[in-house]
Short mmCIF file of C-alpha atoms in Angstrom, two decimals:
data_model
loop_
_atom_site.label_atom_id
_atom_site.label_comp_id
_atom_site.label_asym_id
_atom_site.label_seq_id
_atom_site.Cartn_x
_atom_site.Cartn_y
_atom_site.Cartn_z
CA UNK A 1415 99.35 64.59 121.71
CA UNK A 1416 97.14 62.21 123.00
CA UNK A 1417 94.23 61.10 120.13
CA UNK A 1418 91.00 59.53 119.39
CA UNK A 1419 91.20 56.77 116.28
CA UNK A 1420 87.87 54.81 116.87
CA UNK A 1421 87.91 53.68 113.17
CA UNK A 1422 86.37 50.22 113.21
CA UNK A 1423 88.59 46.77 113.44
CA UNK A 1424 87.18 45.15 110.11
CA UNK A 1425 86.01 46.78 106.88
CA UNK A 1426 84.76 44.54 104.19
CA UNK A 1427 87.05 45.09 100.81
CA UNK A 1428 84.78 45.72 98.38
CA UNK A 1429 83.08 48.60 100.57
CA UNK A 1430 86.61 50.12 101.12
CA UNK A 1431 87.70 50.34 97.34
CA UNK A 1432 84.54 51.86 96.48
CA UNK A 1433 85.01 54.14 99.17
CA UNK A 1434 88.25 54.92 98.00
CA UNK A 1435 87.04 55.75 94.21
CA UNK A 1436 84.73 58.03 95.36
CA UNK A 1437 86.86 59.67 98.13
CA UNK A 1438 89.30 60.35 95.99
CA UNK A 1439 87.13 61.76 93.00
CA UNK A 1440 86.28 64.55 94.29
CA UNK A 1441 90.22 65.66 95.50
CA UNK A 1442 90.97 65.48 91.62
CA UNK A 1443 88.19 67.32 90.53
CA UNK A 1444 88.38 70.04 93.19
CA UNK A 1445 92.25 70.47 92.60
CA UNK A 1446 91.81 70.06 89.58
CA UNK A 1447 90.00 73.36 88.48
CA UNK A 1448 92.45 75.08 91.30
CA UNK A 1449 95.15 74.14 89.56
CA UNK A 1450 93.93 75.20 86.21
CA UNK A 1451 92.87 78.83 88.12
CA UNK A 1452 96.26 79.24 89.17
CA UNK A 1453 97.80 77.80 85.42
CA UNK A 1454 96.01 80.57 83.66
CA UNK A 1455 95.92 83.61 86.05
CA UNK A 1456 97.74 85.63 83.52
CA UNK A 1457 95.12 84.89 81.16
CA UNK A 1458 92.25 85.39 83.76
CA UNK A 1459 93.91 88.40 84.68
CA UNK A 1460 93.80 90.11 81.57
CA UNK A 1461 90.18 88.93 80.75
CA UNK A 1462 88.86 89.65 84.22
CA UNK A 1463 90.89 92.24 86.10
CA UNK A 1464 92.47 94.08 84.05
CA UNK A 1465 90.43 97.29 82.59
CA UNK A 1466 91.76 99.87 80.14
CA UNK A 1467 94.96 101.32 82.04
CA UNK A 1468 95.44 98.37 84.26
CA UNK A 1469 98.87 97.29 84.55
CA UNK A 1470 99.13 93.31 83.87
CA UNK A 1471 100.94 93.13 87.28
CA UNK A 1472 98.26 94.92 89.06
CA UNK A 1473 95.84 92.44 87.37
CA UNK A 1474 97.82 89.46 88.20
CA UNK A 1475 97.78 90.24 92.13
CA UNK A 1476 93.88 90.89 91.64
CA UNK A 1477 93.24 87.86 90.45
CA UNK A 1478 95.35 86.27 93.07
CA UNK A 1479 93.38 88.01 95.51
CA UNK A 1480 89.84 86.46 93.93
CA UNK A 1481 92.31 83.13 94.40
CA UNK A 1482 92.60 83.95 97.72
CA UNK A 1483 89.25 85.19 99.13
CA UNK A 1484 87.90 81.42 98.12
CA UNK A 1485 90.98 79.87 100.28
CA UNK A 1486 88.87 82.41 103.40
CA UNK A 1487 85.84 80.52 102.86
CA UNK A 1488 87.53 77.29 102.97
CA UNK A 1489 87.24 77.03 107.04
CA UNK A 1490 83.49 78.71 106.73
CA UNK A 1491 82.27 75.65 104.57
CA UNK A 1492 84.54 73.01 106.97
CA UNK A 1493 82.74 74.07 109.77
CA UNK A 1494 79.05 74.19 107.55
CA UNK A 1495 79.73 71.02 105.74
CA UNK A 1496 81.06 69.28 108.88
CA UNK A 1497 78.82 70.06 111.25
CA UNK A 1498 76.45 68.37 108.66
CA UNK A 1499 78.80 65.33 107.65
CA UNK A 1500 78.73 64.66 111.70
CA UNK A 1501 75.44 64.71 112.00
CA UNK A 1502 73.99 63.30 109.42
CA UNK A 1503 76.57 61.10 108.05
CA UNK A 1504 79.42 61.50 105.49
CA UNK A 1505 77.61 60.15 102.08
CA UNK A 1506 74.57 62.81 102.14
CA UNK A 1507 76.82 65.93 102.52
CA UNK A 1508 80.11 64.38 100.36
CA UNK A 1509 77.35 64.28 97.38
CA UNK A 1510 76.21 67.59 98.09
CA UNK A 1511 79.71 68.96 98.03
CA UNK A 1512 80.27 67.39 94.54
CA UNK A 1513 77.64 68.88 93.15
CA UNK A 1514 78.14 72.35 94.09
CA UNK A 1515 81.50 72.00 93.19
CA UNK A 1516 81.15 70.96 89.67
CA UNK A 1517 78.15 73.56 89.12
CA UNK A 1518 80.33 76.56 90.09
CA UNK A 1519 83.54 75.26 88.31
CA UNK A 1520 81.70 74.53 84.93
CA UNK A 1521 79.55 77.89 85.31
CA UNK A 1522 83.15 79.68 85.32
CA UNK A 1523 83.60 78.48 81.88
CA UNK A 1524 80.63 80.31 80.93
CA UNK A 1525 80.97 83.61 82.37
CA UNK A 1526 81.15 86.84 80.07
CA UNK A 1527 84.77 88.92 80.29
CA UNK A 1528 85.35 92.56 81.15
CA UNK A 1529 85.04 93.08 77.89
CA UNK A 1530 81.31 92.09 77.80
CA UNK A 1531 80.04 92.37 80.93
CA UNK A 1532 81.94 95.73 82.65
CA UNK A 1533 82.56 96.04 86.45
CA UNK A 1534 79.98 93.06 86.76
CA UNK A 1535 82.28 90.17 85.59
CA UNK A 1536 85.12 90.44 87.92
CA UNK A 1537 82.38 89.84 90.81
CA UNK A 1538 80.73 86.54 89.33
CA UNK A 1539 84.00 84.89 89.00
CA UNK A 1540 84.09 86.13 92.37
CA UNK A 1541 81.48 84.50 93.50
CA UNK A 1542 81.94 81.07 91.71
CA UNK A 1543 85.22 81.45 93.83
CA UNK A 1544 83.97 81.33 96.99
CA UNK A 1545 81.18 78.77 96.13
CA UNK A 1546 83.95 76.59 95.09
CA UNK A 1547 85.57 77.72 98.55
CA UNK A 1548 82.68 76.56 100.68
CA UNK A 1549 82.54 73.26 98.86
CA UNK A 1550 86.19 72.80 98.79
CA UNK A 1551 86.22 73.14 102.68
CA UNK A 1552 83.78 70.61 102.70
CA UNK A 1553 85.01 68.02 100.74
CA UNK A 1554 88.23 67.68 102.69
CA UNK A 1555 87.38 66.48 105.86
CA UNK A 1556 84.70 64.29 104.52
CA UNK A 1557 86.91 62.58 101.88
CA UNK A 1558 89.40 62.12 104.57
CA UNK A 1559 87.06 60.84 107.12
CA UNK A 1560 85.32 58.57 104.43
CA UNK A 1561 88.93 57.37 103.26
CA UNK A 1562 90.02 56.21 107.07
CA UNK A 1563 87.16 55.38 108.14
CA UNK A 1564 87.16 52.65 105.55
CA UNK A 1565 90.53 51.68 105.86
CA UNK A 1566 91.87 47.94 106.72
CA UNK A 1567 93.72 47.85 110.21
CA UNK A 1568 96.98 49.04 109.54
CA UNK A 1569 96.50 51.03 106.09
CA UNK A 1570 95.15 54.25 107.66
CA UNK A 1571 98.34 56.01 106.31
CA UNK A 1572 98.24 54.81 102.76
CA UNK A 1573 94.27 55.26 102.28
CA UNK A 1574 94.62 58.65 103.93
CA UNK A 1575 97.49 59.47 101.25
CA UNK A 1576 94.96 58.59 98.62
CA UNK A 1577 93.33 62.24 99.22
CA UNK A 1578 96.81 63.50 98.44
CA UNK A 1579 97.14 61.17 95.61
CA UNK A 1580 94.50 62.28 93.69
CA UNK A 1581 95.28 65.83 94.36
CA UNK A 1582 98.71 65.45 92.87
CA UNK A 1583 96.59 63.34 89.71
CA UNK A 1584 94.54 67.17 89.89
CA UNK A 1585 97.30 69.25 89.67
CA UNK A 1586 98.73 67.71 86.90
CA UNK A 1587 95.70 66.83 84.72
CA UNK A 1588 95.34 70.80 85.11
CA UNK A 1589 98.47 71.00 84.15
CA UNK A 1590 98.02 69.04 81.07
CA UNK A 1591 95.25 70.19 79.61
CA UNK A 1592 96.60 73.92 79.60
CA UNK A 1593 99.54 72.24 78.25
CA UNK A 1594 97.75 71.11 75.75
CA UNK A 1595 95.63 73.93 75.13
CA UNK A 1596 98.71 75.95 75.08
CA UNK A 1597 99.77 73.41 72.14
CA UNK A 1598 97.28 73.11 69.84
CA UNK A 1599 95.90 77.47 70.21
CA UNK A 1600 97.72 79.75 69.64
CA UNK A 1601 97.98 82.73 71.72
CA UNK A 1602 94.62 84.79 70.76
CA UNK A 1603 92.35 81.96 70.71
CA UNK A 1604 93.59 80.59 74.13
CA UNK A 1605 92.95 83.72 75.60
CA UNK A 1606 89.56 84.18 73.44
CA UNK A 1607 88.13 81.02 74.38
CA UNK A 1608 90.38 78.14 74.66
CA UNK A 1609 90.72 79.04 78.52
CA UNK A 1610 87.09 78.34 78.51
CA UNK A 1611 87.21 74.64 77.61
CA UNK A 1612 89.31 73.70 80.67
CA UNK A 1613 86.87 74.65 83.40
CA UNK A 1614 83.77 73.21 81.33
CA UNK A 1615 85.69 69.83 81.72
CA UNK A 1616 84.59 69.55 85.11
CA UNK A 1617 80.89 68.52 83.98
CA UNK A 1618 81.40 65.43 82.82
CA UNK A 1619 83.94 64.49 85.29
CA UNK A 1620 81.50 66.10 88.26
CA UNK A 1621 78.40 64.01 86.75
CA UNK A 1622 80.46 60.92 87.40
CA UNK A 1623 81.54 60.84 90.80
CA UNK A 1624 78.35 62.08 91.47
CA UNK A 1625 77.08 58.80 90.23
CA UNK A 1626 80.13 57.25 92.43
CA UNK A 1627 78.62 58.64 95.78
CA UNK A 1628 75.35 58.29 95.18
CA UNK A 1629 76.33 54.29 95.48
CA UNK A 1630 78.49 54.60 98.17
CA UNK A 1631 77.94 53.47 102.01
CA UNK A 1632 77.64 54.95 105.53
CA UNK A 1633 80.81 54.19 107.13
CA UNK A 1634 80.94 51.69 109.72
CA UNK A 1635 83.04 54.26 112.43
CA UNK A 1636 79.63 56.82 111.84
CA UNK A 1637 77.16 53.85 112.07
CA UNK A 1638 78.74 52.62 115.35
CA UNK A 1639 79.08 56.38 116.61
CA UNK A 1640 75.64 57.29 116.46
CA UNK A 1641 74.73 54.74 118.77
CA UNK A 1642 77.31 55.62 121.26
CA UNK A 1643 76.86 59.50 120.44
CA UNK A 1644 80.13 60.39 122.45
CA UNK A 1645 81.26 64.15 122.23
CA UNK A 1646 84.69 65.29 123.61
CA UNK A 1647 85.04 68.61 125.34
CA UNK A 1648 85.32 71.85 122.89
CA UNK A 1649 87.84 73.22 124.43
CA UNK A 1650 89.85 69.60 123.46
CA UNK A 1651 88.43 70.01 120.13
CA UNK A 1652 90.08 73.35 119.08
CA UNK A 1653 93.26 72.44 120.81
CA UNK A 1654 93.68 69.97 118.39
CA UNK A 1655 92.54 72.16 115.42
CA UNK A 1656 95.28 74.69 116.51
CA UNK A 1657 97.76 71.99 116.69
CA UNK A 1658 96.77 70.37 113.17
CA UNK A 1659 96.69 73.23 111.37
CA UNK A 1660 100.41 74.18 112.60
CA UNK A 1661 101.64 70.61 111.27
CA UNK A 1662 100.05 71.02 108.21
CA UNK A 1663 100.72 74.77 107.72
CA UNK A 1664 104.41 73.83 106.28
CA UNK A 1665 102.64 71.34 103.56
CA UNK A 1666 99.78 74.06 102.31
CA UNK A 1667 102.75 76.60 102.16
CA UNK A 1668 105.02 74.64 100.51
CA UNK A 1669 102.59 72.67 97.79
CA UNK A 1670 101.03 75.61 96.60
CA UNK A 1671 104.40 77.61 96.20
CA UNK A 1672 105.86 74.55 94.19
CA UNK A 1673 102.96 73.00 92.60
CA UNK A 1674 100.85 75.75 91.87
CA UNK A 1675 102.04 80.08 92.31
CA UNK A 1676 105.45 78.30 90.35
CA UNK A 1677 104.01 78.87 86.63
CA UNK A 1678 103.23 82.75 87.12
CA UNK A 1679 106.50 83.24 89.05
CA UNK A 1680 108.26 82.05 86.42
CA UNK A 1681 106.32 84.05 83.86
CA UNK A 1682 106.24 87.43 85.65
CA UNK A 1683 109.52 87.48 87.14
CA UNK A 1684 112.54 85.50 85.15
CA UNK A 1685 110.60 85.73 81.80
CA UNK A 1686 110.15 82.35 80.99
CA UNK A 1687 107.47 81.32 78.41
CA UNK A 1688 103.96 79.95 79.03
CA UNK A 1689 105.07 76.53 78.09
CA UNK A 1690 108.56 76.66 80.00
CA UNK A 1691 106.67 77.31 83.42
CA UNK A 1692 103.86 74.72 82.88
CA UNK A 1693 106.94 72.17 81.93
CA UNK A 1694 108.55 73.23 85.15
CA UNK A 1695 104.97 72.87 87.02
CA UNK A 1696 103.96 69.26 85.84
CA UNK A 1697 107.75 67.90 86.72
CA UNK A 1698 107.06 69.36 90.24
CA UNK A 1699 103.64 67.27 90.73
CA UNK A 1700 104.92 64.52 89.02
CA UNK A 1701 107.96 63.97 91.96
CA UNK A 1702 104.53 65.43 94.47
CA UNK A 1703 102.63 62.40 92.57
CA UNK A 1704 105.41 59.77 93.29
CA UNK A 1705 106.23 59.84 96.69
CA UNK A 1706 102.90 60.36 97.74
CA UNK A 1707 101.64 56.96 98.59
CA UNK A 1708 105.06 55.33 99.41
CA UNK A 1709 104.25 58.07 102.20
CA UNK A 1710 101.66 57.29 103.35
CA UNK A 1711 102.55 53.29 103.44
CA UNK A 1712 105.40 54.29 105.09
CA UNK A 1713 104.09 56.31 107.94
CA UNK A 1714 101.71 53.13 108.42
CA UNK A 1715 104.95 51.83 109.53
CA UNK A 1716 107.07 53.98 111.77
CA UNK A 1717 104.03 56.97 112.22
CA UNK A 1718 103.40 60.03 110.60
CA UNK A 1719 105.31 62.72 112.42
CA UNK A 1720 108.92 61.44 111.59
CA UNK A 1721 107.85 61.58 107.79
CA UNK A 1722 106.13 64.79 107.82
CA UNK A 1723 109.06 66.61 109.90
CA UNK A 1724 111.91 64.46 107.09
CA UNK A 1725 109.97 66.60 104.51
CA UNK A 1726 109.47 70.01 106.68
CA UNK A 1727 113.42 69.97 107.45
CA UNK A 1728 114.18 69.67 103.74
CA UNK A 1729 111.84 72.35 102.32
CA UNK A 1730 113.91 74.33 105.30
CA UNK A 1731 117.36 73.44 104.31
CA UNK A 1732 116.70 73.57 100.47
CA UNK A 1733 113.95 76.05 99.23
CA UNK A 1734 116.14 79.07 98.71
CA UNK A 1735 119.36 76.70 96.95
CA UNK A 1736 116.87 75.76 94.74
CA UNK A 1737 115.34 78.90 93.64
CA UNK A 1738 118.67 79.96 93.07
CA UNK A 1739 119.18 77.49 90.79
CA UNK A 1740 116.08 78.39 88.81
CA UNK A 1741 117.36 81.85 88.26
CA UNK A 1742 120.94 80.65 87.17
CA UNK A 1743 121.33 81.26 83.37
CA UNK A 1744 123.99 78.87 83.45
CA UNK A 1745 122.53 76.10 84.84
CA UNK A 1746 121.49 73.49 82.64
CA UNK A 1747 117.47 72.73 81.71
CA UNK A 1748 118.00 68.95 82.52
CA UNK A 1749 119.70 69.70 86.20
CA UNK A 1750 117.01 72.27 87.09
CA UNK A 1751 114.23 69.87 85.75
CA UNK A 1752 115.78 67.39 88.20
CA UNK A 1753 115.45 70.13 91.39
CA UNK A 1754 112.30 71.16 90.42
CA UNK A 1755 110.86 67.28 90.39
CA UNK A 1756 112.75 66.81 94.28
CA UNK A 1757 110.92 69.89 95.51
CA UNK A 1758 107.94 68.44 94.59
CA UNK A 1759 108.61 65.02 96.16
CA UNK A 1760 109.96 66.42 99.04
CA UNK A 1761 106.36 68.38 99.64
CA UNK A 1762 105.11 64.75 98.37
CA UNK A 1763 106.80 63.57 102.40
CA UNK A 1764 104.31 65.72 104.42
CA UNK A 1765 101.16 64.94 102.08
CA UNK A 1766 101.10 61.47 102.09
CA UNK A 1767 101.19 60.97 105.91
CA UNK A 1768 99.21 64.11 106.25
CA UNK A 1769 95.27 63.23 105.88
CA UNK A 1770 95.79 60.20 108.37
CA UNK A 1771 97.17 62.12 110.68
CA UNK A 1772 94.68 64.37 110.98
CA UNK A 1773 91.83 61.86 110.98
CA UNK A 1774 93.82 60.20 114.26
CA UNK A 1775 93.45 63.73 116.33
CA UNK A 1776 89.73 63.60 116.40
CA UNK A 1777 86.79 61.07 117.71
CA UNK A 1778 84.50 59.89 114.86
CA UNK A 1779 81.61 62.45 116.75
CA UNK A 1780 83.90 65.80 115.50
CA UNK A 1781 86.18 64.18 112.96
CA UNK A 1782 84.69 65.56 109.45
CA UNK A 1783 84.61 69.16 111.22
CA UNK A 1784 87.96 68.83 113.49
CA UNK A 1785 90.20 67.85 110.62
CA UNK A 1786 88.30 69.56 107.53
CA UNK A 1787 88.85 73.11 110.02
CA UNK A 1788 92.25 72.27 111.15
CA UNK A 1789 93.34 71.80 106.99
CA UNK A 1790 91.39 74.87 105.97
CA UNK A 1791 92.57 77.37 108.28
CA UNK A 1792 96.29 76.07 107.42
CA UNK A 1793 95.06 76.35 103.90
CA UNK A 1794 93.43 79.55 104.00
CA UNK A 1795 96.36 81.41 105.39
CA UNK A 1796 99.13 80.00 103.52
CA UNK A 1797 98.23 78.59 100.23
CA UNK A 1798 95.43 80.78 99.39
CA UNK A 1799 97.69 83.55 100.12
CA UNK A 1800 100.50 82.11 98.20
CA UNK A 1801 100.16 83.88 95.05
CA UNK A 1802 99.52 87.11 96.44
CA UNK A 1803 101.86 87.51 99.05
CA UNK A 1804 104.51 85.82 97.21
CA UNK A 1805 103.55 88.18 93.75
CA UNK A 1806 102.83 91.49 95.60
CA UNK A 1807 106.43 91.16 97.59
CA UNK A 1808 108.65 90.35 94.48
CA UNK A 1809 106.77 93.28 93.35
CA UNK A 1810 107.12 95.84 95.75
CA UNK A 1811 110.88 94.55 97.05
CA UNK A 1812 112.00 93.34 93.76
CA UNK A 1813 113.22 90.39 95.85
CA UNK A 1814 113.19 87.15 93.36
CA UNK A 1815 113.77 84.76 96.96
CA UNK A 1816 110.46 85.72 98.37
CA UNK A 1817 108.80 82.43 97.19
CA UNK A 1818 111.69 80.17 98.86
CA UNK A 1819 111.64 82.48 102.17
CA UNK A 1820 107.84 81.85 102.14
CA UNK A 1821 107.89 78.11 101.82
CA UNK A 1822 110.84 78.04 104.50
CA UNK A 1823 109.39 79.67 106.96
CA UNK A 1824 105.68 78.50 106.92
CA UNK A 1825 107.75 75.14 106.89
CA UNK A 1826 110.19 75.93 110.28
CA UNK A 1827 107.18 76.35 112.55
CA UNK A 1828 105.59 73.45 111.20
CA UNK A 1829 108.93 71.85 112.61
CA UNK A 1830 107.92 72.10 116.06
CA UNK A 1831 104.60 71.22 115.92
CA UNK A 1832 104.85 67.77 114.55
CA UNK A 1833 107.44 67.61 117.30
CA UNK A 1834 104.86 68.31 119.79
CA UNK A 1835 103.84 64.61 121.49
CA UNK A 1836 102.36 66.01 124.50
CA UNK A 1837 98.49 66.49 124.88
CA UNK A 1838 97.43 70.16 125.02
CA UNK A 1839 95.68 71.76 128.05
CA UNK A 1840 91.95 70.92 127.71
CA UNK A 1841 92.79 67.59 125.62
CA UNK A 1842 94.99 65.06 128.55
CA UNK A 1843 91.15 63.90 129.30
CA UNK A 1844 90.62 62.27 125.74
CA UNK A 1845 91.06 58.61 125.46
CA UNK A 1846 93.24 56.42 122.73
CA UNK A 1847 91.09 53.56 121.91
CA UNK A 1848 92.68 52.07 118.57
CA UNK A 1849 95.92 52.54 116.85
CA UNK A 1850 97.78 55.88 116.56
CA UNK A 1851 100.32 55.73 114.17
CA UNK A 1852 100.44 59.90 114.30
CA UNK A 1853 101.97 60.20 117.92
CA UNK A 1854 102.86 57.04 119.10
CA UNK A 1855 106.72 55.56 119.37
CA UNK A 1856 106.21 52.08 119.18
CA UNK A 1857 103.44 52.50 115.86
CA UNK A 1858 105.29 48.81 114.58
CA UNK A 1859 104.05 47.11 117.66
CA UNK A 1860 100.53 48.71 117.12
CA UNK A 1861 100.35 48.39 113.30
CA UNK A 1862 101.31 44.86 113.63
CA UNK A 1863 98.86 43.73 116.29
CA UNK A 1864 96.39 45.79 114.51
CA UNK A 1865 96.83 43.35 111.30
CA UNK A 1866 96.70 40.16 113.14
CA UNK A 1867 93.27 41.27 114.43
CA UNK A 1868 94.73 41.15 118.10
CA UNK A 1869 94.45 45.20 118.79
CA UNK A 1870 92.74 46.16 122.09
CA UNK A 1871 89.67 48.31 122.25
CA UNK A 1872 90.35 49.54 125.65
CA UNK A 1873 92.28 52.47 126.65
CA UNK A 1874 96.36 52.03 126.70
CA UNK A 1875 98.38 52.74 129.44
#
């Protein structure tokens, strides 16, 4: 598919790392308190969702659903926030994001139980969800645009996997700090109060990349744009929305059933123990953590698509083998610790390359709200629904494969749309005038005249 990447030719270094920091600050704080939702949903369930003669299962997929309704607002603050973030300019609206973000995630910590508060409590946490919903769907397409936009000639790929990066550095610092929780409570008073002190984390660590942003810079692709204020046609626009979110659909699908729905699966359905599944969880991120960049570098040399569709075609060919394994008695911890860290890497393929190829489909006039929609539709659908599709149909089928089916599927129509390399109807007027490492064949021709400073700014033939 034919693409706009009007990122400017030169970016000063110390702009760009700075740019990274702050990017990338917000990914880890935002996945962060996701991860720590989805860590304790058995614990949130019981405190939350679960009234006298509620069944803990019944509580689980309620809480799952609260998980989910802030996935549906996702796209609602894309579109908000990036209507803004084009208009106004990325900075303004990233530090706006931050801050409702951190306020809604710490505010969680503070909220009164069933318990205390009755009907009433279930709906604040509620709420807090789909504040942290909006904000989440805005902080993706700016962090992504700010990330790229800043990016040397040639790095797009590996500054774009940075977003990913930092959302694998989320996961797991969720990961271990209910780890550690889990470790130093015991039972009662983590599910007292010790839940509590994970989401108030987010304060401090909100207060400082707010400080971060508030010193960051316009980037130079918005500065330029607003002087040529050029707008491709809508009906190009949401082609390429469609089109992202179908490349990106196998990733969302994939990471959260892996990296995130994993821990209560374990728990609810082959009995394993609090600390077993968050032991499985944090060797999942760390192989998500540790192929993430070499990714994205590597998609900087021979494009995004053939990465993203290597790690697609294995999630395919080797969800439900290794699910299997998981629910094998006689299978070894040590070999199933090894499985569960490849699954993780192998979603690890399609993140890296992922945020730069998105930022490549769209002109700098529609980028924050073109790629922030086309990830938060894929999100909303398939990781926000994770948990409770994948919970509610072990439940009601007794089927213990549902969560490999899931992530195999979503994954096999990804498949064809990374395979896609025609322009859509409405989109074969739009105009490459830089670099596209996404789409193009010869991206080592391009990446390498884009290094020596050499790359045309004309349209390519």
């Amino acid at each position: 598919m034919k693409v706009f990447s009007d990122h400017s030719r030169r970016v000063p270094g110390r702009p760009a790392v700075r740019a990274l920091v702050a990017g990338s600050v917000g990914n880890f704080i935002e996945w962060y308190e996701f991860a720590v939702y989805g860590y304790f949903a058995t614990v949130i369930a019981a405190r939350f969702f679960t009234p006298e003669g509620t069944g803990a299962a019944e509580g689980l997929v309620r809480t799952y659903a609260s998980f989910a309704l802030a996935f549906f607002f996702r796209p609602v603050g894309a579109a908000l926030f990036g209507r803004l973030g084009d208009r106004v300019g990325r900075r303004p609206v990233l530090i706006l994001v931050i801050a409702l973000m951190t306020g809604a995630t710490t505010l969680i910590g503070l909220l009164p139980t069933y318990a205390t508060a009755g009907a009433l409590a279930p709906w604040l946490l509620t709420f807090l969800r789909v504040l942290q919903g909006l904000s989440a769907g805005g902080e993706f397409g700016g962090a992504v645009a700010l990330l790229t936009e800043f990016a040397p000639p040639g790095r797009r790929g590996l500054y774009g996997a940075w977003q990913s990066f930092t959302v694998a550095l989320g996961l797991l610092g969720g990961a271990g700090v209910a780890a550690l929780l889990a470790s130093v409570l015991d039972a009662g008073q983590l599910g007292d109060w010790g839940w509590r002190l994970a989401f108030l984390l987010t304060l401090p660590m909100g207060l400082g990349a707010l400080w971060l942003r508030l010193r960051l810079e316009e980037t130079p692709s918005f500065r330029s744009e607003r002087v040529r204020q050029v707008v491709p046609p809508a009906r190009a626009v949401r082609a390429a929305i469609v089109l992202g979110a179908g490349r990106v659909m196998g990733w969302a699908a994939a990471g959260y059933t892996f990296l995130v729905v994993l821990p209560s699966y374990l728990q609810s359905t082959l009995d394993a123990s609090f600390r077993q599944a968050l032991l499985a969880t944090v060797l999942a991120n760390v192989g998500f953590a540790v192929t993430i960049l070499p990714a994205g570098l590597l998609s900087d040399r021979v494009g995004r698509r053939p990465v993203m569709l290597a790690g697609a075609l294995l999630v395919v060919a080797l969800s439900v083998p290794l699910l299997n394994l998981l629910q094998d008695d006689g299978t070894s911890n040590a070999v199933k610790g090894v499985w569960v860290f490849g699954a993780g890497a192998v979603v690890g393929l399609m993140a890296g390359p992922g945020p730069a190829l998105l930022s490549e489909m769209f002109p700098t006039s529609v980028r924050y709200t073109g790629l922030g929609l086309a990830y938060a539709l894929s999100n909303a659908v398939f990781s926000g629904c994770a948990g409770l599709i994948i919970t509610e149909s072990v439940e009601r089928t007794g089927n213990v494969d549902i969560p490999a089916y899931y992530a195999a599927a979503a994954c096999a129509v990804s498949v064809p749309a990374l395979a896609m390399t025609k322009a859509l109807p409405g989109a074969a007027s739009w105009k490459e005038t830089d670099a596209d490492a996404g789409d193009r064949a010869d991206v080592r021709d391009v990446v390498r005249r884009d290094r020596r400073g050499g790359g045309r700014t004309g349209p390519r033939r």
